[in-house]
């Protein structure tokens, strides 16, 4: 759905009027285009550690215009602040305040990315304090940036380095237009696993992917994005959506499977279809979901049970079938669609929030089960996304909801799809158990 306000205040008279009246000034975001460069200008890599030097060298190999020191008034497309050797909160001042001196030089739609280590892997309280401090400062900075700029972080686990494949994969995602609606978020690289694609334009080439709830909206966008990235698609939805599902299947040159995912044999039917038509399965995207909103005091068993059945119980059963199958092997990927409602809650959505919170718990507990097969499992949690469903929200409520994030606008189905495509790729092989929010950094909740 078109956000006419954002278009109006992004240029000319509308921009001037918004400035004079002190109105929100969202800008048109830089989103991924297959023919566009990763970034279109200088990238400043700040930090005095060996990890910073190695990362700068790796980015130079990508033919990026890398700077190691700021040039006054030079417009920057990105600042990467490497903080991989923090031992005490006192260590934050010099690198952070040095980076602060370049913030006014960030171009519109620029990226600020921190690279640091997880607090959980710290050897002592002082190191843990410094590392956790990065979390607070990065999320706060994300709320200060304007003109479509975002701030996100990469957290290095025990076995990960600044140049590990999945570290570079996460950096590439955050630098690119794929992360346009991801702001104030972290991705943890838990190991040195992962592999950068041979063909950056087709990172999912040779993979077969299933997308549930694919007949329209976010599900259809996921299917289109995975297809663009080279995957072979199996699109799944209920029989009642068969016509729309067939249209999506034809568009992505895949196969359609009409299926109620709450059926006890849904997982086996997906596997059988994948083996019969495509000789196996590599990526499972759990997108199907429903809402049946009601205040808890007025909640009835039908509303509660139907939401839990579709949104979490079906995923659990399908995953059990996949993990037991010999046809879901060789670095498989599971990506589930959660929701910011399952993180921060939402009035009238206790059933929905319980189901989406359940997705987060399922993902984290499935990590060792997937690791046994060399695979990963992650989730993406959308915030306010412009869909047919949000278009039915009353105008005033919709406008308020659009502005309640740091980017002051709603996201697009494609923004969710881009995050899922990255997590499904080999470049994310060292990332598992994460819940990546695609919400423009909601101003309420975590």
Tab-separated table of C-alpha atoms in Angstrom:
chain	number	residue	atom	x	y	z
A	1	UNK	CA	0.000	0.000	0.000
A	2	UNK	CA	1.342	3.451	-0.919
A	3	UNK	CA	2.363	5.726	1.946
A	4	UNK	CA	1.394	9.027	0.337
A	5	UNK	CA	2.540	11.062	3.344
A	6	UNK	CA	6.107	9.739	3.066
A	7	UNK	CA	6.191	10.581	-0.625
A	8	UNK	CA	4.804	14.058	0.044
A	9	UNK	CA	7.349	15.035	2.717
A	10	UNK	CA	10.339	13.483	0.956
A	11	UNK	CA	10.849	16.348	-1.484
A	12	UNK	CA	10.004	19.893	-2.509
A	13	UNK	CA	7.134	21.794	-0.916
A	14	UNK	CA	6.065	18.858	1.254
A	15	UNK	CA	9.540	18.551	2.755
A	16	UNK	CA	9.714	22.265	3.494
A	17	UNK	CA	6.234	22.250	5.037
A	18	UNK	CA	7.043	19.302	7.303
A	19	UNK	CA	10.197	21.048	8.504
A	20	UNK	CA	8.334	24.279	9.307
A	21	UNK	CA	5.542	22.493	11.159
A	22	UNK	CA	7.782	20.017	12.972
A	23	UNK	CA	6.015	17.010	11.421
A	24	UNK	CA	7.568	13.543	11.043
A	25	UNK	CA	9.875	13.415	8.030
A	26	UNK	CA	10.230	9.831	6.839
A	27	UNK	CA	12.230	9.399	3.650
A	28	UNK	CA	11.947	6.900	0.829
A	29	UNK	CA	14.269	4.092	1.889
A	30	UNK	CA	17.098	2.613	-0.141
A	31	UNK	CA	15.973	-0.923	-0.930
A	32	UNK	CA	17.707	-3.746	-2.757
A	33	UNK	CA	17.994	-3.617	-6.530
A	34	UNK	CA	19.828	-6.473	-8.250
A	35	UNK	CA	21.792	-4.033	-10.424
A	36	UNK	CA	22.754	-1.666	-7.588
A	37	UNK	CA	26.099	-1.664	-5.765
A	38	UNK	CA	26.241	-2.818	-2.149
A	39	UNK	CA	26.884	0.804	-1.130
A	40	UNK	CA	27.435	3.787	-3.368
A	41	UNK	CA	30.227	5.674	-1.668
A	42	UNK	CA	32.887	5.596	1.055
A	43	UNK	CA	32.756	3.142	3.965
A	44	UNK	CA	34.615	4.201	7.111
A	45	UNK	CA	36.020	1.307	9.147
A	46	UNK	CA	36.967	2.583	12.590
A	47	UNK	CA	38.871	0.682	15.240
A	48	UNK	CA	42.489	0.075	16.133
A	49	UNK	CA	42.432	-3.709	16.609
A	50	UNK	CA	43.816	-6.422	14.381
A	51	UNK	CA	40.221	-7.453	13.712
A	52	UNK	CA	39.477	-3.973	12.350
A	53	UNK	CA	42.508	-4.128	10.044
A	54	UNK	CA	41.509	-7.566	8.759
A	55	UNK	CA	37.927	-6.508	8.204
A	56	UNK	CA	38.985	-3.417	6.269
A	57	UNK	CA	41.157	-5.606	4.033
A	58	UNK	CA	38.253	-8.008	3.439
A	59	UNK	CA	35.943	-5.151	2.444
A	60	UNK	CA	38.590	-3.780	0.091
A	61	UNK	CA	38.512	-7.162	-1.637
A	62	UNK	CA	34.806	-6.483	-2.299
A	63	UNK	CA	35.925	-3.387	-4.248
A	64	UNK	CA	34.374	-1.052	-1.694
A	65	UNK	CA	35.747	2.448	-1.172
A	66	UNK	CA	37.134	1.813	2.328
A	67	UNK	CA	38.439	4.556	4.610
A	68	UNK	CA	40.393	3.939	7.804
A	69	UNK	CA	40.304	7.575	8.903
A	70	UNK	CA	37.590	10.159	8.460
A	71	UNK	CA	38.006	12.990	6.001
A	72	UNK	CA	36.200	16.122	7.239
A	73	UNK	CA	32.895	16.811	5.475
A	74	UNK	CA	33.230	13.780	3.190
A	75	UNK	CA	29.827	12.117	2.827
A	76	UNK	CA	29.910	8.530	4.091
A	77	UNK	CA	27.632	5.698	3.045
A	78	UNK	CA	28.549	3.634	6.099
A	79	UNK	CA	30.492	3.632	9.340
A	80	UNK	CA	31.626	0.264	10.694
A	81	UNK	CA	32.826	0.524	14.278
A	82	UNK	CA	34.919	-2.484	15.306
A	83	UNK	CA	34.899	-3.078	19.073
A	84	UNK	CA	36.044	-6.694	19.177
A	85	UNK	CA	38.592	-6.335	22.006
A	86	UNK	CA	36.615	-4.474	24.676
A	87	UNK	CA	37.803	-5.372	28.179
A	88	UNK	CA	36.300	-2.575	30.303
A	89	UNK	CA	33.618	0.140	29.914
A	90	UNK	CA	36.448	2.692	29.862
A	91	UNK	CA	37.473	1.207	26.486
A	92	UNK	CA	34.294	2.543	24.890
A	93	UNK	CA	35.012	6.248	25.094
A	94	UNK	CA	37.796	6.701	22.532
A	95	UNK	CA	36.410	4.640	19.623
A	96	UNK	CA	32.768	5.610	20.173
A	97	UNK	CA	33.418	9.347	20.472
A	98	UNK	CA	35.748	9.219	17.481
A	99	UNK	CA	32.956	7.616	15.444
A	100	UNK	CA	30.541	10.241	16.781
A	101	UNK	CA	32.590	12.907	15.047
A	102	UNK	CA	31.624	11.434	11.664
A	103	UNK	CA	27.888	10.994	12.256
A	104	UNK	CA	27.007	14.362	10.714
A	105	UNK	CA	28.778	13.227	7.546
A	106	UNK	CA	26.475	10.244	6.993
A	107	UNK	CA	24.630	10.385	3.692
A	108	UNK	CA	20.870	9.717	3.465
A	109	UNK	CA	20.069	6.010	3.878
A	110	UNK	CA	23.544	5.419	5.323
A	111	UNK	CA	24.460	2.517	7.584
A	112	UNK	CA	26.136	2.452	11.002
A	113	UNK	CA	27.244	-1.039	12.021
A	114	UNK	CA	29.013	-2.120	15.192
A	115	UNK	CA	31.084	-5.292	15.375
A	116	UNK	CA	31.629	-6.513	18.914
A	117	UNK	CA	31.615	-9.670	21.006
A	118	UNK	CA	28.772	-11.194	23.008
A	119	UNK	CA	28.549	-10.342	26.689
A	120	UNK	CA	27.855	-14.003	27.469
A	121	UNK	CA	31.318	-14.999	26.271
A	122	UNK	CA	33.134	-12.444	28.449
A	123	UNK	CA	35.681	-13.719	30.925
A	124	UNK	CA	34.863	-11.220	33.698
A	125	UNK	CA	32.225	-8.660	34.751
A	126	UNK	CA	34.109	-5.668	33.365
A	127	UNK	CA	34.335	-7.147	29.875
A	128	UNK	CA	30.688	-8.222	30.023
A	129	UNK	CA	29.681	-4.709	31.060
A	130	UNK	CA	31.565	-3.154	28.160
A	131	UNK	CA	30.110	-5.585	25.640
A	132	UNK	CA	26.564	-5.157	26.901
A	133	UNK	CA	27.089	-1.418	26.798
A	134	UNK	CA	27.380	-1.667	23.029
A	135	UNK	CA	23.797	-2.950	22.976
A	136	UNK	CA	22.438	0.133	24.709
A	137	UNK	CA	24.461	2.666	22.764
A	138	UNK	CA	23.692	1.080	19.374
A	139	UNK	CA	19.934	0.932	19.980
A	140	UNK	CA	19.967	4.522	21.241
A	141	UNK	CA	21.964	5.708	18.246
A	142	UNK	CA	19.457	4.065	15.919
A	143	UNK	CA	16.782	6.361	17.377
A	144	UNK	CA	18.958	9.423	16.756
A	145	UNK	CA	19.772	8.835	13.096
A	146	UNK	CA	17.629	10.449	10.430
A	147	UNK	CA	17.140	10.499	6.645
A	148	UNK	CA	16.660	6.743	6.397
A	149	UNK	CA	19.967	5.877	8.050
A	150	UNK	CA	20.007	2.775	10.253
A	151	UNK	CA	22.213	1.387	13.012
A	152	UNK	CA	22.643	-2.360	13.554
A	153	UNK	CA	25.217	-4.633	15.139
A	154	UNK	CA	27.052	-7.897	14.577
A	155	UNK	CA	27.910	-9.868	17.722
A	156	UNK	CA	30.790	-12.335	17.542
A	157	UNK	CA	30.518	-15.580	19.460
A	158	UNK	CA	33.493	-17.505	20.820
A	159	UNK	CA	34.548	-19.040	17.506
A	160	UNK	CA	33.719	-16.124	15.219
A	161	UNK	CA	36.104	-13.469	13.971
A	162	UNK	CA	35.608	-10.205	12.127
A	163	UNK	CA	36.284	-11.937	8.812
A	164	UNK	CA	34.401	-15.207	9.388
A	165	UNK	CA	32.091	-15.935	6.421
A	166	UNK	CA	28.893	-15.369	8.399
A	167	UNK	CA	30.305	-12.165	9.914
A	168	UNK	CA	30.927	-10.866	6.424
A	169	UNK	CA	27.525	-12.179	5.359
A	170	UNK	CA	25.798	-10.267	8.156
A	171	UNK	CA	27.782	-7.141	7.327
A	172	UNK	CA	26.818	-7.451	3.678
A	173	UNK	CA	23.155	-7.754	4.657
A	174	UNK	CA	23.248	-4.741	6.972
A	175	UNK	CA	25.178	-2.618	4.432
A	176	UNK	CA	22.792	-3.433	1.611
A	177	UNK	CA	19.313	-2.253	0.714
A	178	UNK	CA	18.042	-5.655	1.867
A	179	UNK	CA	18.074	-4.330	5.453
A	180	UNK	CA	16.166	-1.118	4.712
A	181	UNK	CA	13.555	-1.695	7.461
A	182	UNK	CA	15.909	-3.366	9.967
A	183	UNK	CA	17.058	-0.866	12.576
A	184	UNK	CA	18.481	-1.081	16.081
A	185	UNK	CA	18.996	-4.843	15.810
A	186	UNK	CA	21.801	-7.354	16.369
A	187	UNK	CA	22.731	-10.616	14.720
A	188	UNK	CA	24.936	-13.039	16.643
A	189	UNK	CA	27.439	-15.045	14.656
A	190	UNK	CA	27.786	-18.083	16.881
A	191	UNK	CA	30.510	-19.854	14.937
A	192	UNK	CA	32.910	-19.515	12.064
A	193	UNK	CA	30.462	-21.428	9.869
A	194	UNK	CA	28.833	-20.243	6.689
A	195	UNK	CA	30.033	-19.737	3.156
A	196	UNK	CA	29.845	-16.669	0.945
A	197	UNK	CA	28.077	-17.423	-2.354
A	198	UNK	CA	29.976	-17.919	-5.569
A	199	UNK	CA	27.303	-15.880	-7.360
A	200	UNK	CA	26.220	-12.899	-5.253
A	201	UNK	CA	23.194	-12.366	-7.505
A	202	UNK	CA	21.928	-15.936	-6.982
A	203	UNK	CA	22.880	-16.927	-3.411
A	204	UNK	CA	20.151	-19.613	-3.267
A	205	UNK	CA	20.938	-21.278	-6.578
A	206	UNK	CA	20.426	-25.039	-6.415
A	207	UNK	CA	18.229	-24.846	-3.296
A	208	UNK	CA	14.621	-26.006	-3.024
A	209	UNK	CA	12.473	-23.933	-0.686
A	210	UNK	CA	8.979	-24.332	0.766
A	211	UNK	CA	6.977	-21.245	1.733
A	212	UNK	CA	3.692	-21.671	3.607
A	213	UNK	CA	0.943	-19.065	3.445
A	214	UNK	CA	2.311	-18.091	0.037
A	215	UNK	CA	-0.861	-17.138	-1.812
A	216	UNK	CA	-0.660	-13.429	-1.008
A	217	UNK	CA	0.966	-10.700	1.065
A	218	UNK	CA	4.207	-11.436	2.868
A	219	UNK	CA	4.197	-15.094	1.809
A	220	UNK	CA	3.990	-14.228	-1.881
A	221	UNK	CA	6.780	-11.658	-1.435
A	222	UNK	CA	8.965	-14.299	0.232
A	223	UNK	CA	8.416	-16.683	-2.678
A	224	UNK	CA	9.284	-13.993	-5.223
A	225	UNK	CA	12.442	-12.991	-3.364
A	226	UNK	CA	13.703	-16.549	-2.925
A	227	UNK	CA	13.039	-17.155	-6.632
A	228	UNK	CA	14.948	-13.993	-7.548
A	229	UNK	CA	17.852	-15.299	-5.486
A	230	UNK	CA	17.905	-18.582	-7.401
A	231	UNK	CA	15.795	-20.991	-5.332
A	232	UNK	CA	13.286	-23.498	-6.702
A	233	UNK	CA	9.935	-22.883	-5.006
A	234	UNK	CA	7.158	-24.991	-3.531
A	235	UNK	CA	4.377	-22.635	-2.470
A	236	UNK	CA	1.820	-23.847	0.066
A	237	UNK	CA	-1.551	-22.503	1.149
A	238	UNK	CA	-5.053	-23.678	2.016
A	239	UNK	CA	-7.306	-24.981	-0.812
A	240	UNK	CA	-9.555	-21.912	-0.504
A	241	UNK	CA	-6.618	-19.789	-1.711
A	242	UNK	CA	-5.908	-22.124	-4.619
A	243	UNK	CA	-6.375	-19.598	-7.434
A	244	UNK	CA	-4.054	-17.027	-5.867
A	245	UNK	CA	-1.575	-19.771	-5.003
A	246	UNK	CA	-1.490	-20.982	-8.610
A	247	UNK	CA	-0.764	-17.432	-9.772
A	248	UNK	CA	2.189	-17.154	-7.400
A	249	UNK	CA	3.475	-20.605	-8.401
A	250	UNK	CA	3.354	-19.649	-12.073
A	251	UNK	CA	5.101	-16.346	-11.387
A	252	UNK	CA	8.018	-18.019	-9.589
A	253	UNK	CA	8.024	-21.065	-11.894
A	254	UNK	CA	7.488	-23.345	-8.932
A	255	UNK	CA	4.901	-25.885	-7.856
A	256	UNK	CA	1.802	-25.290	-5.763
A	257	UNK	CA	0.687	-27.513	-2.905
A	258	UNK	CA	-2.811	-26.906	-1.576
A	259	UNK	CA	-2.626	-28.006	2.034
A	260	UNK	CA	-4.061	-27.228	5.448
A	261	UNK	CA	-0.878	-27.160	7.507
A	262	UNK	CA	-2.769	-28.113	10.678
A	263	UNK	CA	-3.297	-31.625	9.287
A	264	UNK	CA	-1.321	-34.220	11.274
A	265	UNK	CA	0.382	-35.423	8.070
A	266	UNK	CA	1.199	-31.965	6.683
A	267	UNK	CA	4.934	-32.373	7.225
A	268	UNK	CA	5.082	-35.692	5.424
A	269	UNK	CA	2.982	-34.359	2.554
A	270	UNK	CA	5.413	-31.452	2.116
A	271	UNK	CA	8.362	-33.837	2.118
A	272	UNK	CA	6.691	-36.218	-0.352
A	273	UNK	CA	5.886	-33.353	-2.717
A	274	UNK	CA	9.448	-32.008	-2.517
A	275	UNK	CA	10.983	-35.412	-3.210
A	276	UNK	CA	8.587	-36.265	-6.047
A	277	UNK	CA	8.853	-32.899	-7.820
A	278	UNK	CA	12.264	-31.588	-6.798
A	279	UNK	CA	14.298	-34.504	-5.378
A	280	UNK	CA	14.633	-33.006	-1.898
A	281	UNK	CA	14.207	-29.988	0.337
A	282	UNK	CA	16.724	-27.432	1.601
A	283	UNK	CA	14.769	-24.480	3.025
A	284	UNK	CA	11.556	-24.424	5.057
A	285	UNK	CA	9.889	-21.035	5.550
A	286	UNK	CA	7.031	-21.063	8.056
A	287	UNK	CA	5.031	-18.004	7.076
A	288	UNK	CA	1.399	-19.149	7.393
A	289	UNK	CA	-0.417	-17.462	10.245
A	290	UNK	CA	-3.797	-16.112	11.302
A	291	UNK	CA	-5.193	-13.592	13.770
A	292	UNK	CA	-8.405	-13.848	15.783
A	293	UNK	CA	-8.124	-10.761	17.978
A	294	UNK	CA	-10.139	-10.303	21.155
A	295	UNK	CA	-9.498	-8.999	24.645
A	296	UNK	CA	-8.594	-11.921	26.872
A	297	UNK	CA	-11.656	-11.311	29.049
A	298	UNK	CA	-13.774	-11.988	25.945
A	299	UNK	CA	-11.622	-14.744	24.432
A	300	UNK	CA	-13.392	-17.965	23.463
A	301	UNK	CA	-11.819	-21.407	22.887
A	302	UNK	CA	-12.374	-21.241	19.140
A	303	UNK	CA	-10.341	-18.056	18.687
A	304	UNK	CA	-7.610	-19.202	21.038
A	305	UNK	CA	-7.225	-22.727	19.700
A	306	UNK	CA	-7.326	-21.839	15.999
A	307	UNK	CA	-4.525	-19.280	16.323
A	308	UNK	CA	-2.283	-21.587	18.343
A	309	UNK	CA	-2.979	-24.473	15.944
A	310	UNK	CA	-1.921	-22.595	12.827
A	311	UNK	CA	0.775	-20.306	14.175
A	312	UNK	CA	2.841	-22.678	16.326
A	313	UNK	CA	1.487	-26.229	16.688
A	314	UNK	CA	1.611	-26.805	12.920
A	315	UNK	CA	5.204	-25.584	12.754
A	316	UNK	CA	6.235	-27.937	15.548
A	317	UNK	CA	4.737	-30.969	13.796
A	318	UNK	CA	6.195	-30.054	10.409
A	319	UNK	CA	9.637	-29.536	11.943
A	320	UNK	CA	9.452	-32.936	13.633
A	321	UNK	CA	8.782	-34.541	10.249
A	322	UNK	CA	11.604	-32.604	8.593
A	323	UNK	CA	14.143	-33.481	11.270
A	324	UNK	CA	13.222	-37.152	10.987
A	325	UNK	CA	13.528	-37.167	7.196
A	326	UNK	CA	16.601	-38.207	5.248
A	327	UNK	CA	15.539	-35.702	2.575
A	328	UNK	CA	16.155	-32.643	4.793
A	329	UNK	CA	19.917	-32.800	5.073
A	330	UNK	CA	23.009	-31.009	3.795
A	331	UNK	CA	22.955	-27.630	5.609
A	332	UNK	CA	19.151	-27.273	5.775
A	333	UNK	CA	17.494	-24.039	6.828
A	334	UNK	CA	14.319	-23.319	8.786
A	335	UNK	CA	13.102	-19.723	8.972
A	336	UNK	CA	9.894	-18.869	10.827
A	337	UNK	CA	7.878	-15.682	10.779
A	338	UNK	CA	7.361	-14.473	14.351
A	339	UNK	CA	6.062	-11.004	15.283
A	340	UNK	CA	6.933	-8.021	17.417
A	341	UNK	CA	3.610	-8.764	19.160
A	342	UNK	CA	5.235	-11.901	20.543
A	343	UNK	CA	8.097	-9.794	21.924
A	344	UNK	CA	6.452	-6.642	23.245
A	345	UNK	CA	2.808	-7.723	23.356
A	346	UNK	CA	-0.197	-6.025	21.816
A	347	UNK	CA	-3.623	-5.204	23.229
A	348	UNK	CA	-6.274	-7.668	22.125
A	349	UNK	CA	-3.727	-10.184	20.831
A	350	UNK	CA	-2.999	-12.478	23.761
A	351	UNK	CA	-3.608	-15.552	21.603
A	352	UNK	CA	-1.547	-14.244	18.697
A	353	UNK	CA	1.260	-13.018	20.964
A	354	UNK	CA	1.338	-16.377	22.760
A	355	UNK	CA	1.667	-18.184	19.435
A	356	UNK	CA	4.398	-15.874	18.148
A	357	UNK	CA	6.236	-15.963	21.467
A	358	UNK	CA	6.021	-19.725	21.067
A	359	UNK	CA	7.782	-19.426	17.717
A	360	UNK	CA	10.714	-17.723	19.433
A	361	UNK	CA	10.941	-20.492	22.036
A	362	UNK	CA	10.692	-23.183	19.373
A	363	UNK	CA	13.448	-21.607	17.287
A	364	UNK	CA	15.896	-21.376	20.171
A	365	UNK	CA	15.251	-24.958	21.319
A	366	UNK	CA	15.599	-26.307	17.772
A	367	UNK	CA	19.145	-24.978	17.312
A	368	UNK	CA	20.976	-28.141	18.521
A	369	UNK	CA	18.594	-30.373	16.567
A	370	UNK	CA	19.378	-28.533	13.343
A	371	UNK	CA	23.080	-28.314	14.160
A	372	UNK	CA	23.218	-32.108	14.176
A	373	UNK	CA	22.455	-31.919	10.442
A	374	UNK	CA	24.688	-28.934	9.724
A	375	UNK	CA	21.649	-26.656	9.567
A	376	UNK	CA	20.308	-23.496	11.142
A	377	UNK	CA	16.964	-22.246	12.419
A	378	UNK	CA	16.024	-18.594	12.830
A	379	UNK	CA	13.000	-16.323	12.897
A	380	UNK	CA	12.063	-12.929	11.521
A	381	UNK	CA	9.697	-10.736	13.548
A	382	UNK	CA	7.894	-8.125	11.430
A	383	UNK	CA	6.497	-4.930	12.868
A	384	UNK	CA	4.030	-2.715	10.979
A	385	UNK	CA	4.131	-3.975	7.391
A	386	UNK	CA	2.008	-2.496	4.603
A	387	UNK	CA	-0.321	-5.346	3.587
A	388	UNK	CA	-3.966	-5.803	2.642
A	389	UNK	CA	-4.647	-6.483	6.326
A	390	UNK	CA	-3.098	-3.217	7.563
A	391	UNK	CA	-4.872	-1.353	4.754
A	392	UNK	CA	-8.163	-2.216	6.481
A	393	UNK	CA	-7.087	-0.469	9.702
A	394	UNK	CA	-8.930	2.873	10.197
A	395	UNK	CA	-6.995	5.741	8.616
A	396	UNK	CA	-6.028	7.606	11.799
A	397	UNK	CA	-4.928	4.432	13.603
A	398	UNK	CA	-2.939	3.319	10.567
A	399	UNK	CA	-1.124	6.641	10.290
A	400	UNK	CA	-0.137	6.553	13.965
A	401	UNK	CA	1.061	2.941	13.674
A	402	UNK	CA	3.184	3.817	10.662
A	403	UNK	CA	5.083	6.526	12.541
A	404	UNK	CA	5.803	4.585	15.755
A	405	UNK	CA	9.284	3.481	14.754
A	406	UNK	CA	12.626	5.127	14.203
A	407	UNK	CA	12.143	5.236	10.413
A	408	UNK	CA	8.666	6.765	10.847
A	409	UNK	CA	6.985	4.592	8.215
A	410	UNK	CA	5.627	1.137	7.597
A	411	UNK	CA	7.689	-1.617	6.070
A	412	UNK	CA	6.941	-3.582	2.925
A	413	UNK	CA	6.386	-7.323	2.525
A	414	UNK	CA	9.633	-7.371	0.579
A	415	UNK	CA	11.537	-6.123	3.637
A	416	UNK	CA	10.502	-9.258	5.536
A	417	UNK	CA	11.331	-11.386	2.507
A	418	UNK	CA	14.843	-9.944	2.194
A	419	UNK	CA	15.665	-10.851	5.806
A	420	UNK	CA	14.348	-14.386	5.309
A	421	UNK	CA	16.319	-14.818	2.089
A	422	UNK	CA	19.515	-13.837	3.884
A	423	UNK	CA	18.909	-16.200	6.810
A	424	UNK	CA	18.178	-19.000	4.326
A	425	UNK	CA	21.479	-18.487	2.521
A	426	UNK	CA	24.835	-20.199	3.011
A	427	UNK	CA	26.269	-16.851	4.132
A	428	UNK	CA	24.180	-17.159	7.311
A	429	UNK	CA	25.456	-20.644	8.139
A	430	UNK	CA	27.024	-19.385	11.380
A	431	UNK	CA	23.814	-17.677	12.531
A	432	UNK	CA	21.252	-19.817	14.373
A	433	UNK	CA	18.639	-19.273	17.071
A	434	UNK	CA	18.208	-15.600	16.205
A	435	UNK	CA	14.981	-13.588	16.052
A	436	UNK	CA	15.640	-10.668	13.719
A	437	UNK	CA	13.096	-7.875	14.004
A	438	UNK	CA	12.072	-6.179	10.759
A	439	UNK	CA	10.211	-3.291	12.320
A	440	UNK	CA	12.081	-0.050	11.694
A	441	UNK	CA	12.938	-0.185	15.405
A	442	UNK	CA	9.557	-0.013	17.080
A	443	UNK	CA	9.537	2.723	19.711
A	444	UNK	CA	7.742	0.469	22.189
A	445	UNK	CA	8.886	-2.914	23.402
A	446	UNK	CA	12.318	-4.464	23.011
